[in-house]
C-alpha cells in the first residue's frame, strides 16, 4: 500500500457523524457506507460522537476497505481529521485498518483474491506522519508473516518448514537464524522438549533467532512451536484437532515480531526461541504416567500428554534464561482452553513473576491496541501442580487452569523477570472480531515490537 499526501479529490472518503449528517438515505451509523458517484465521494458513518473511539474508526475503515475489494478502485483519499483523535492516531488507525482489511489468506484457493486498492491519499496537513505510517506498515508485514505461518496447515508447516520460513524471512534482514536438529537438541539437554517430539516422524527443530544491534541486555522472546497437536495418548476429539495448525501461534508471533524489529532496524538486542515439534501418537510417543527430565534437572510427572506445550516451553525458556541472561523474558503460547473460558477471544491472559516487568508489557500492549489481562500468580495455586512421584506435574487440573499452566513454566525460568502470555483465545479467532476476520490474528506482534522499541 502506498501513502501520499496531497489534495486529490477522486474517491474522497468523508467521515460523517450522526449529529452532522445532512444526507438523505444515509443515517451515518458506524460503518455505514454510501457512495455518491455524482460527486466522486464515499460517505462513511462513524455513529454518535459520544460513542466514538479509535476502535470505531478502525472498524468503519476496515468495513469500507472490504466493501471496495471487488470494485474497480485503486486509489482513495481520506478527508482531513474531523474526529477528536489527534492527527497521528487518526492516520495510524486508518492505515492499520486498511492494511489489515486487505489481508486474505487464500493459499489453498484455486481462485486468488484480487485487491485492487493500492494507494491511499491523506490531507497534506498529515504529511509529518509519513515515517510513522511506513514503520507501521513494516510491523504489519511482520504480523502478516505470523498469520500466514499459523494459517498454513500441518502438511505444509511442520518443524523443518517452520525453521526454513524463519531463515528465509529473517536472515536477509540481519537476524542470525540457528536451526538445531535431533542430535543437537539432545546434546543441548533439551530432554523434556524431545520427549514430546519423539512420537512424530517429523524431526523436531530448535530455532534460535538472534538480532543483536544494541548495547542493552537482551530481550528474550519464546514462542510455543507445536506445528500440530493431536493430544498424544490423551488424544483430542476430531473436532478438537481440526484447528490444531494454530497451536504454533506463539512461534508465529515471535517470528513475525523479529521481522518487524529487523525491518525497522531497531537498535536493540532481541533473541527469539522456538522449540518446534508435533505431538502425535506412535510406539515412540510419551505416555500419561511417564516421568521425564527437563533441561534444568527437574522431573516432570506427565499427568496429561495434551498438556504438552508447557513441557516444550520448560526447556525453551530455561535455555533462553541461562544462555542469554535476558533482562526480560516473554513467552507466548496457545496454552490452555481455560483462558478462553475466562477471557474469550478478546483478552490474552498473563502470569508474571515481576510486576514491573508486566507493566512494561502491558504498556506495550496498550500502545498496540492489543488487550492483556493479568491473572493472579497466587502461591496456593502452585499446589495444584504438586506430584507424588516427580518434582512437578504437567497439569494442575481444571481449576485455575491458565494460572497453573503459567506457574508450571515458572519453575524453569531461573529467576529472570518473566511474563507469560496465554494467547489460546486471541491468536486464532472462531468468528470475526474488530478489524480481524476468522483465523490467525498475529496477535502481539505489535506488542512485542513496541516492547523492543521502548526497551
Short mmCIF file of C-alpha atoms in Angstrom, two decimals:
data_model
loop_
_atom_site.label_atom_id
_atom_site.label_comp_id
_atom_site.label_asym_id
_atom_site.label_seq_id
_atom_site.Cartn_x
_atom_site.Cartn_y
_atom_site.Cartn_z
CA UNK A 1 0.00 0.00 0.00
CA UNK A 2 1.38 3.41 -0.99
CA UNK A 3 0.68 6.53 1.06
CA UNK A 4 0.59 10.03 -0.40
CA UNK A 5 -0.22 13.44 1.00
CA UNK A 6 -1.98 15.68 -1.49
CA UNK A 7 -5.33 17.26 -2.25
CA UNK A 8 -6.67 14.59 -4.56
CA UNK A 9 -10.46 14.64 -4.78
CA UNK A 10 -11.19 11.34 -6.57
CA UNK A 11 -12.87 8.69 -4.39
CA UNK A 12 -12.82 11.02 -1.42
CA UNK A 13 -13.82 9.37 1.85
CA UNK A 14 -15.81 11.73 4.05
CA UNK A 15 -16.37 10.74 7.66
CA UNK A 16 -19.84 11.64 8.89
CA UNK A 17 -21.13 11.60 12.47
CA UNK A 18 -24.84 11.13 13.05
CA UNK A 19 -25.11 14.62 14.55
CA UNK A 20 -23.60 16.20 11.43
CA UNK A 21 -25.46 14.14 8.85
CA UNK A 22 -27.43 16.12 6.26
CA UNK A 23 -27.83 13.41 3.61
CA UNK A 24 -30.98 11.58 2.66
CA UNK A 25 -30.99 7.76 2.64
CA UNK A 26 -27.94 7.76 4.92
CA UNK A 27 -28.09 7.51 8.71
CA UNK A 28 -24.32 7.75 9.38
CA UNK A 29 -24.43 4.68 11.60
CA UNK A 30 -20.99 3.35 12.46
CA UNK A 31 -19.59 1.58 9.40
CA UNK A 32 -22.45 2.63 7.11
CA UNK A 33 -21.26 3.30 3.56
CA UNK A 34 -22.86 5.45 0.84
CA UNK A 35 -21.08 6.05 -2.49
CA UNK A 36 -22.09 9.37 -4.04
CA UNK A 37 -20.93 8.77 -7.59
CA UNK A 38 -22.04 12.15 -8.95
CA UNK A 39 -19.70 13.90 -6.54
CA UNK A 40 -16.91 11.30 -6.62
CA UNK A 41 -17.11 10.72 -2.89
CA UNK A 42 -17.94 7.98 -0.43
CA UNK A 43 -19.68 8.73 2.86
CA UNK A 44 -18.54 6.64 5.82
CA UNK A 45 -20.58 6.77 9.00
CA UNK A 46 -18.94 6.96 12.42
CA UNK A 47 -22.08 6.80 14.56
CA UNK A 48 -22.66 9.10 17.50
CA UNK A 49 -19.85 11.35 18.69
CA UNK A 50 -20.34 10.28 22.30
CA UNK A 51 -19.67 6.65 21.33
CA UNK A 52 -16.70 7.35 19.08
CA UNK A 53 -13.35 5.69 19.80
CA UNK A 54 -10.27 4.76 17.82
CA UNK A 55 -11.70 1.24 17.51
CA UNK A 56 -14.88 2.64 15.97
CA UNK A 57 -12.77 4.40 13.35
CA UNK A 58 -10.74 1.27 12.62
CA UNK A 59 -13.80 -0.95 12.25
CA UNK A 60 -15.55 1.54 9.97
CA UNK A 61 -12.48 1.86 7.72
CA UNK A 62 -11.99 -1.92 7.65
CA UNK A 63 -15.60 -2.35 6.53
CA UNK A 64 -15.03 0.24 3.81
CA UNK A 65 -11.89 -1.49 2.51
CA UNK A 66 -13.70 -4.83 2.31
CA UNK A 67 -16.60 -3.11 0.55
CA UNK A 68 -14.18 -1.75 -2.06
CA UNK A 69 -12.39 -5.09 -2.59
CA UNK A 70 -14.39 -6.04 -5.68
CA UNK A 71 -14.70 -2.51 -7.03
CA UNK A 72 -12.51 -1.11 -9.79
CA UNK A 73 -10.87 1.37 -7.44
CA UNK A 74 -7.11 1.61 -6.94
CA UNK A 75 -6.90 4.95 -5.10
CA UNK A 76 -8.89 6.51 -2.27
CA UNK A 77 -8.42 9.81 -0.47
CA UNK A 78 -9.36 10.50 3.13
CA UNK A 79 -10.64 13.89 4.20
CA UNK A 80 -8.96 15.89 6.92
CA UNK A 81 -9.31 14.78 10.53
CA UNK A 82 -12.70 15.78 11.87
CA UNK A 83 -12.60 13.48 14.91
CA UNK A 84 -11.35 14.07 18.45
CA UNK A 85 -8.35 11.80 17.84
CA UNK A 86 -5.00 13.50 17.45
CA UNK A 87 -3.71 13.55 13.88
CA UNK A 88 -1.11 10.83 14.40
CA UNK A 89 -3.59 8.37 15.91
CA UNK A 90 -6.07 9.27 13.16
CA UNK A 91 -3.56 8.41 10.42
CA UNK A 92 -2.27 5.25 12.07
CA UNK A 93 -5.76 3.92 12.74
CA UNK A 94 -6.80 4.39 9.12
CA UNK A 95 -3.66 2.75 7.75
CA UNK A 96 -3.79 -0.21 10.15
CA UNK A 97 -7.44 -0.86 9.36
CA UNK A 98 -6.83 -0.50 5.63
CA UNK A 99 -3.90 -2.91 5.56
CA UNK A 100 -5.42 -5.49 7.91
CA UNK A 101 -8.72 -5.45 6.00
CA UNK A 102 -6.76 -6.13 2.80
CA UNK A 103 -5.26 -9.34 4.22
CA UNK A 104 -6.60 -12.50 2.64
CA UNK A 105 -5.32 -16.00 3.31
CA UNK A 106 -6.06 -17.73 0.02
CA UNK A 107 -3.09 -20.11 -0.14
CA UNK A 108 -5.36 -23.10 -0.67
CA UNK A 109 -7.84 -21.40 -3.02
CA UNK A 110 -7.63 -22.01 -6.75
CA UNK A 111 -9.00 -18.53 -7.34
CA UNK A 112 -6.88 -15.94 -5.57
CA UNK A 113 -8.21 -12.75 -4.03
CA UNK A 114 -7.52 -9.61 -6.07
CA UNK A 115 -7.04 -6.44 -4.07
CA UNK A 116 -7.11 -3.51 -6.48
CA UNK A 117 -6.71 -0.80 -3.88
CA UNK A 118 -3.03 0.16 -3.83
CA UNK A 119 -2.84 3.84 -2.87
CA UNK A 120 -4.18 5.93 -0.03
CA UNK A 121 -4.07 9.72 -0.05
CA UNK A 122 -4.20 11.87 3.06
CA UNK A 123 -4.63 15.59 3.52
CA UNK A 124 -1.30 17.40 3.17
CA UNK A 125 -1.53 18.55 6.81
CA UNK A 126 -0.90 14.94 7.86
CA UNK A 127 2.40 14.57 5.98
CA UNK A 128 4.53 14.82 9.19
CA UNK A 129 3.39 11.26 9.98
CA UNK A 130 4.65 9.61 6.77
CA UNK A 131 7.56 7.90 8.55
CA UNK A 132 5.19 6.61 11.25
CA UNK A 133 2.97 5.07 8.58
CA UNK A 134 5.93 3.36 6.92
CA UNK A 135 7.04 2.00 10.31
CA UNK A 136 3.55 0.65 10.99
CA UNK A 137 3.41 -0.89 7.53
CA UNK A 138 6.61 -2.86 8.29
CA UNK A 139 5.19 -4.03 11.61
CA UNK A 140 2.03 -5.25 9.90
CA UNK A 141 4.16 -7.15 7.39
CA UNK A 142 5.56 -9.00 10.40
CA UNK A 143 2.04 -9.61 11.64
CA UNK A 144 1.03 -10.97 8.24
CA UNK A 145 4.00 -13.35 8.29
CA UNK A 146 2.75 -14.63 11.65
CA UNK A 147 -0.76 -15.01 10.26
CA UNK A 148 0.41 -16.88 7.18
CA UNK A 149 2.51 -19.31 9.21
CA UNK A 150 -0.35 -20.06 11.61
CA UNK A 151 -2.97 -20.32 8.87
CA UNK A 152 -0.93 -22.84 6.88
CA UNK A 153 -1.93 -26.44 7.61
CA UNK A 154 0.32 -29.02 9.19
CA UNK A 155 1.03 -30.81 5.92
CA UNK A 156 2.79 -27.61 4.83
CA UNK A 157 4.10 -26.22 8.12
CA UNK A 158 5.98 -28.69 10.30
CA UNK A 159 9.23 -28.22 12.25
CA UNK A 160 11.55 -28.27 9.23
CA UNK A 161 9.48 -25.91 7.10
CA UNK A 162 8.79 -23.58 10.03
CA UNK A 163 12.54 -23.33 10.64
CA UNK A 164 13.12 -22.73 6.92
CA UNK A 165 10.47 -19.99 6.90
CA UNK A 166 12.20 -18.26 9.82
CA UNK A 167 15.52 -18.43 7.97
CA UNK A 168 14.09 -17.25 4.65
CA UNK A 169 12.20 -14.31 6.13
CA UNK A 170 14.75 -13.10 8.66
CA UNK A 171 18.30 -13.84 7.54
CA UNK A 172 18.47 -11.11 4.90
CA UNK A 173 17.26 -8.58 7.48
CA UNK A 174 20.25 -9.11 9.76
CA UNK A 175 18.83 -11.82 12.03
CA UNK A 176 21.15 -14.75 12.74
CA UNK A 177 18.89 -17.82 12.48
CA UNK A 178 20.31 -21.00 14.01
CA UNK A 179 18.48 -24.29 13.46
CA UNK A 180 19.25 -27.35 15.59
CA UNK A 181 18.09 -30.92 14.88
CA UNK A 182 17.50 -34.02 16.99
CA UNK A 183 21.11 -34.85 17.92
CA UNK A 184 21.90 -31.25 18.83
CA UNK A 185 18.66 -30.96 20.81
CA UNK A 186 19.72 -33.91 22.94
CA UNK A 187 23.30 -32.61 23.25
CA UNK A 188 21.89 -29.29 24.50
CA UNK A 189 19.97 -31.10 27.23
CA UNK A 190 16.53 -30.25 25.85
CA UNK A 191 15.23 -33.60 27.02
CA UNK A 192 11.69 -32.61 28.02
CA UNK A 193 11.16 -30.99 24.64
CA UNK A 194 12.39 -34.11 22.90
CA UNK A 195 10.04 -36.36 24.90
CA UNK A 196 7.08 -34.52 23.38
CA UNK A 197 8.63 -34.50 19.90
CA UNK A 198 9.71 -38.13 19.64
CA UNK A 199 6.25 -39.52 18.84
CA UNK A 200 6.28 -37.88 15.39
CA UNK A 201 8.13 -38.96 12.26
CA UNK A 202 8.88 -35.27 11.68
CA UNK A 203 12.21 -34.34 13.27
CA UNK A 204 11.96 -31.56 15.86
CA UNK A 205 13.79 -28.30 15.30
CA UNK A 206 15.09 -25.89 17.92
CA UNK A 207 15.15 -22.45 16.32
CA UNK A 208 17.22 -19.62 17.79
CA UNK A 209 16.97 -16.17 16.21
CA UNK A 210 19.45 -13.51 17.32
CA UNK A 211 19.10 -9.82 16.46
CA UNK A 212 21.96 -8.13 18.27
CA UNK A 213 22.08 -4.48 17.25
CA UNK A 214 22.09 -2.68 20.59
CA UNK A 215 24.02 -2.18 23.81
CA UNK A 216 21.37 -3.41 26.23
CA UNK A 217 20.91 -6.80 27.86
CA UNK A 218 18.78 -8.85 25.50
CA UNK A 219 15.04 -9.13 25.48
CA UNK A 220 14.15 -12.82 25.13
CA UNK A 221 11.01 -13.98 23.31
CA UNK A 222 9.94 -17.61 23.41
CA UNK A 223 7.08 -18.92 21.29
CA UNK A 224 5.31 -22.25 21.61
CA UNK A 225 6.01 -24.18 18.41
CA UNK A 226 3.59 -27.10 18.25
CA UNK A 227 3.05 -27.23 14.50
CA UNK A 228 0.35 -29.83 15.12
CA UNK A 229 -1.15 -31.20 18.32
CA UNK A 230 -3.28 -34.35 18.27
CA UNK A 231 -3.04 -34.55 22.07
CA UNK A 232 -0.75 -37.59 22.08
CA UNK A 233 -2.17 -40.55 24.03
CA UNK A 234 -4.50 -38.09 25.79
CA UNK A 235 -6.00 -37.74 22.33
CA UNK A 236 -8.21 -34.85 21.30
CA UNK A 237 -11.54 -35.29 19.57
CA UNK A 238 -11.62 -34.99 15.80
CA UNK A 239 -13.31 -31.60 16.11
CA UNK A 240 -10.66 -30.52 18.59
CA UNK A 241 -7.89 -31.43 16.17
CA UNK A 242 -9.21 -29.55 13.15
CA UNK A 243 -7.69 -26.20 14.09
CA UNK A 244 -4.53 -27.51 15.70
CA UNK A 245 -2.46 -25.98 12.93
CA UNK A 246 -2.94 -22.90 15.11
CA UNK A 247 -1.09 -24.42 18.07
CA UNK A 248 2.12 -22.76 16.91
CA UNK A 249 0.60 -19.29 17.30
CA UNK A 250 3.30 -18.29 19.79
CA UNK A 251 6.09 -19.20 17.38
CA UNK A 252 4.35 -17.33 14.56
CA UNK A 253 4.17 -14.25 16.75
CA UNK A 254 7.83 -14.23 17.77
CA UNK A 255 9.00 -14.85 14.19
CA UNK A 256 6.72 -12.08 12.95
CA UNK A 257 7.94 -9.76 15.71
CA UNK A 258 11.55 -10.40 14.73
CA UNK A 259 10.70 -9.48 11.14
CA UNK A 260 9.08 -6.24 12.32
CA UNK A 261 12.01 -5.38 14.60
CA UNK A 262 14.62 -6.10 11.94
CA UNK A 263 12.70 -4.42 9.10
CA UNK A 264 12.58 -1.18 11.07
CA UNK A 265 16.24 -1.56 12.10
CA UNK A 266 15.70 -1.07 15.83
CA UNK A 267 18.93 -0.60 17.80
CA UNK A 268 18.23 -3.32 20.35
CA UNK A 269 19.28 -6.83 21.34
CA UNK A 270 16.50 -9.36 20.95
CA UNK A 271 16.63 -13.16 20.94
CA UNK A 272 13.68 -15.31 19.89
CA UNK A 273 13.44 -19.05 20.51
CA UNK A 274 11.06 -21.70 19.20
CA UNK A 275 11.02 -25.39 20.14
CA UNK A 276 9.18 -26.77 17.11
CA UNK A 277 7.63 -30.23 17.03
CA UNK A 278 4.44 -32.25 16.60
CA UNK A 279 2.54 -34.03 19.40
CA UNK A 280 1.36 -37.33 17.91
CA UNK A 281 0.75 -40.98 18.79
CA UNK A 282 3.16 -43.79 17.92
CA UNK A 283 5.12 -46.57 19.58
CA UNK A 284 7.72 -43.95 20.47
CA UNK A 285 5.37 -41.35 21.94
CA UNK A 286 5.49 -40.36 25.58
CA UNK A 287 2.60 -41.56 27.75
CA UNK A 288 0.49 -40.47 30.73
CA UNK A 289 2.30 -41.58 33.87
CA UNK A 290 5.80 -41.19 32.41
CA UNK A 291 8.37 -39.29 34.46
CA UNK A 292 10.62 -37.21 32.25
CA UNK A 293 13.56 -34.93 32.98
CA UNK A 294 13.85 -31.31 31.88
CA UNK A 295 16.95 -29.33 30.96
CA UNK A 296 17.27 -27.83 34.44
CA UNK A 297 17.23 -31.29 36.09
CA UNK A 298 13.65 -31.18 37.36
CA UNK A 299 11.49 -34.24 36.83
CA UNK A 300 8.06 -33.84 35.27
CA UNK A 301 5.20 -36.21 36.08
CA UNK A 302 3.20 -36.49 32.84
CA UNK A 303 -0.39 -36.25 34.01
CA UNK A 304 -1.75 -35.48 30.54
CA UNK A 305 0.07 -35.69 27.20
CA UNK A 306 -2.25 -32.99 25.82
CA UNK A 307 -0.60 -30.53 28.19
CA UNK A 308 2.49 -30.78 26.01
CA UNK A 309 3.14 -27.15 25.14
CA UNK A 310 4.27 -26.24 28.62
CA UNK A 311 6.73 -29.17 28.58
CA UNK A 312 8.37 -27.90 25.38
CA UNK A 313 8.38 -24.38 26.81
CA UNK A 314 10.05 -25.61 30.02
CA UNK A 315 13.26 -26.36 28.14
CA UNK A 316 12.94 -23.41 25.76
CA UNK A 317 12.55 -20.77 28.47
CA UNK A 318 15.28 -22.39 30.54
CA UNK A 319 17.65 -22.23 27.58
CA UNK A 320 16.76 -18.57 26.98
CA UNK A 321 17.21 -17.69 30.66
CA UNK A 322 20.53 -19.43 31.20
CA UNK A 323 22.23 -18.92 27.84
CA UNK A 324 21.28 -15.27 27.28
CA UNK A 325 20.57 -13.95 30.80
CA UNK A 326 17.93 -11.53 29.49
CA UNK A 327 16.68 -8.59 31.47
CA UNK A 328 13.15 -9.67 30.49
CA UNK A 329 11.77 -12.94 29.12
CA UNK A 330 8.35 -13.12 27.49
CA UNK A 331 6.81 -16.40 26.40
CA UNK A 332 3.72 -16.67 24.24
CA UNK A 333 1.67 -19.83 23.85
CA UNK A 334 -1.72 -21.12 22.75
CA UNK A 335 -1.61 -22.95 26.04
CA UNK A 336 -4.99 -23.55 27.67
CA UNK A 337 -8.67 -23.86 26.88
CA UNK A 338 -9.23 -22.37 30.31
CA UNK A 339 -8.15 -18.93 29.14
CA UNK A 340 -10.99 -18.92 26.59
CA UNK A 341 -13.46 -19.69 29.37
CA UNK A 342 -12.09 -16.80 31.41
CA UNK A 343 -11.38 -14.17 28.75
CA UNK A 344 -12.93 -15.36 25.50
CA UNK A 345 -11.16 -14.49 22.27
CA UNK A 346 -10.74 -10.84 23.27
CA UNK A 347 -8.12 -10.73 26.05
CA UNK A 348 -4.81 -12.53 26.41
CA UNK A 349 -4.22 -13.93 29.90
CA UNK A 350 -0.92 -13.12 31.60
CA UNK A 351 1.04 -14.58 34.51
CA UNK A 352 4.21 -12.94 35.77
CA UNK A 353 6.86 -13.20 38.47
CA UNK A 354 7.64 -9.47 38.31
CA UNK A 355 5.02 -6.71 38.33
CA UNK A 356 7.47 -4.14 36.95
CA UNK A 357 8.18 -6.43 34.00
CA UNK A 358 4.48 -6.92 33.42
CA UNK A 359 3.94 -3.16 33.49
CA UNK A 360 6.31 -2.81 30.52
CA UNK A 361 4.49 -5.49 28.56
CA UNK A 362 1.11 -4.02 29.48
CA UNK A 363 2.17 -0.54 28.31
CA UNK A 364 3.39 -2.00 25.01
CA UNK A 365 0.09 -3.83 24.57
CA UNK A 366 -1.91 -0.67 25.24
CA UNK A 367 0.18 1.25 22.70
CA UNK A 368 -0.63 -1.56 20.26
CA UNK A 369 -4.37 -1.81 20.98
CA UNK A 370 -3.89 -5.46 21.95
CA UNK A 371 -5.65 -6.48 25.16
CA UNK A 372 -3.92 -8.29 28.05
CA UNK A 373 -5.34 -9.20 31.47
CA UNK A 374 -3.10 -10.13 34.39
CA UNK A 375 -4.06 -13.29 36.28
CA UNK A 376 -3.05 -13.76 39.93
CA UNK A 377 0.17 -15.70 40.48
CA UNK A 378 -1.01 -16.88 43.88
CA UNK A 379 1.34 -19.36 45.61
CA UNK A 380 -1.60 -21.55 46.64
CA UNK A 381 -2.39 -22.38 43.02
CA UNK A 382 1.08 -23.89 42.68
CA UNK A 383 0.00 -26.74 44.96
CA UNK A 384 -2.27 -27.99 42.14
CA UNK A 385 0.91 -28.91 40.22
CA UNK A 386 2.37 -30.94 43.10
CA UNK A 387 3.32 -34.52 42.21
CA UNK A 388 3.75 -37.58 44.41
CA UNK A 389 6.22 -39.13 42.00
CA UNK A 390 8.15 -36.26 40.41
CA UNK A 391 9.10 -32.69 41.11
CA UNK A 392 6.07 -31.22 39.32
CA UNK A 393 3.00 -32.39 37.37
CA UNK A 394 2.36 -31.03 33.89
CA UNK A 395 -1.31 -30.46 34.62
CA UNK A 396 -2.95 -28.98 37.68
CA UNK A 397 -6.47 -29.92 36.68
CA UNK A 398 -9.41 -27.79 35.61
CA UNK A 399 -9.43 -25.22 38.40
CA UNK A 400 -7.33 -22.11 37.67
CA UNK A 401 -6.01 -23.94 34.62
CA UNK A 402 -4.49 -20.92 32.86
CA UNK A 403 -2.71 -19.87 36.04
CA UNK A 404 -1.31 -23.28 36.94
CA UNK A 405 -0.08 -23.74 33.36
CA UNK A 406 1.84 -20.49 33.63
CA UNK A 407 3.14 -21.46 37.07
CA UNK A 408 4.42 -24.75 35.64
CA UNK A 409 6.57 -22.77 33.19
CA UNK A 410 7.79 -20.52 36.00
CA UNK A 411 9.66 -23.48 37.51
CA UNK A 412 12.15 -23.27 34.64
CA UNK A 413 12.71 -19.51 34.47
CA UNK A 414 15.76 -19.29 36.79
CA UNK A 415 14.61 -16.06 38.49
CA UNK A 416 14.68 -13.94 35.35
CA UNK A 417 11.92 -11.27 35.12
CA UNK A 418 9.25 -13.09 33.14
CA UNK A 419 5.82 -12.58 31.60
CA UNK A 420 3.78 -15.48 30.24
CA UNK A 421 1.07 -14.68 27.67
CA UNK A 422 -1.61 -17.30 27.04
CA UNK A 423 -2.89 -16.50 23.55
CA UNK A 424 -5.11 -19.56 23.11
CA UNK A 425 -8.14 -17.32 22.64
CA UNK A 426 -6.65 -14.35 20.81
CA UNK A 427 -4.27 -15.98 18.32
CA UNK A 428 -6.93 -17.71 16.21
CA UNK A 429 -10.47 -16.39 16.01
CA UNK A 430 -13.52 -18.60 15.52
CA UNK A 431 -15.51 -15.56 14.34
CA UNK A 432 -14.64 -12.06 13.09
CA UNK A 433 -13.78 -9.55 15.80
CA UNK A 434 -12.87 -5.90 15.43
CA UNK A 435 -10.86 -5.44 12.23
CA UNK A 436 -9.82 -9.11 12.15
CA UNK A 437 -11.53 -11.87 10.20
CA UNK A 438 -11.75 -15.52 11.27
CA UNK A 439 -8.45 -17.37 11.61
CA UNK A 440 -4.96 -16.31 12.65
CA UNK A 441 -4.52 -12.79 14.01
CA UNK A 442 -0.77 -12.48 14.54
CA UNK A 443 -1.67 -11.18 17.99
CA UNK A 444 1.08 -9.41 19.94
CA UNK A 445 3.48 -8.92 17.05
CA UNK A 446 2.74 -5.22 17.60
CA UNK A 447 3.08 -5.58 21.38
CA UNK A 448 6.48 -7.25 21.13
CA UNK A 449 7.63 -4.69 18.59
CA UNK A 450 6.65 -1.78 20.84
CA UNK A 451 8.22 -3.54 23.83
CA UNK A 452 11.50 -3.86 21.95
CA UNK A 453 11.31 -0.33 20.56
CA UNK A 454 10.97 1.18 24.03
CA UNK A 455 13.19 -1.37 25.76
#
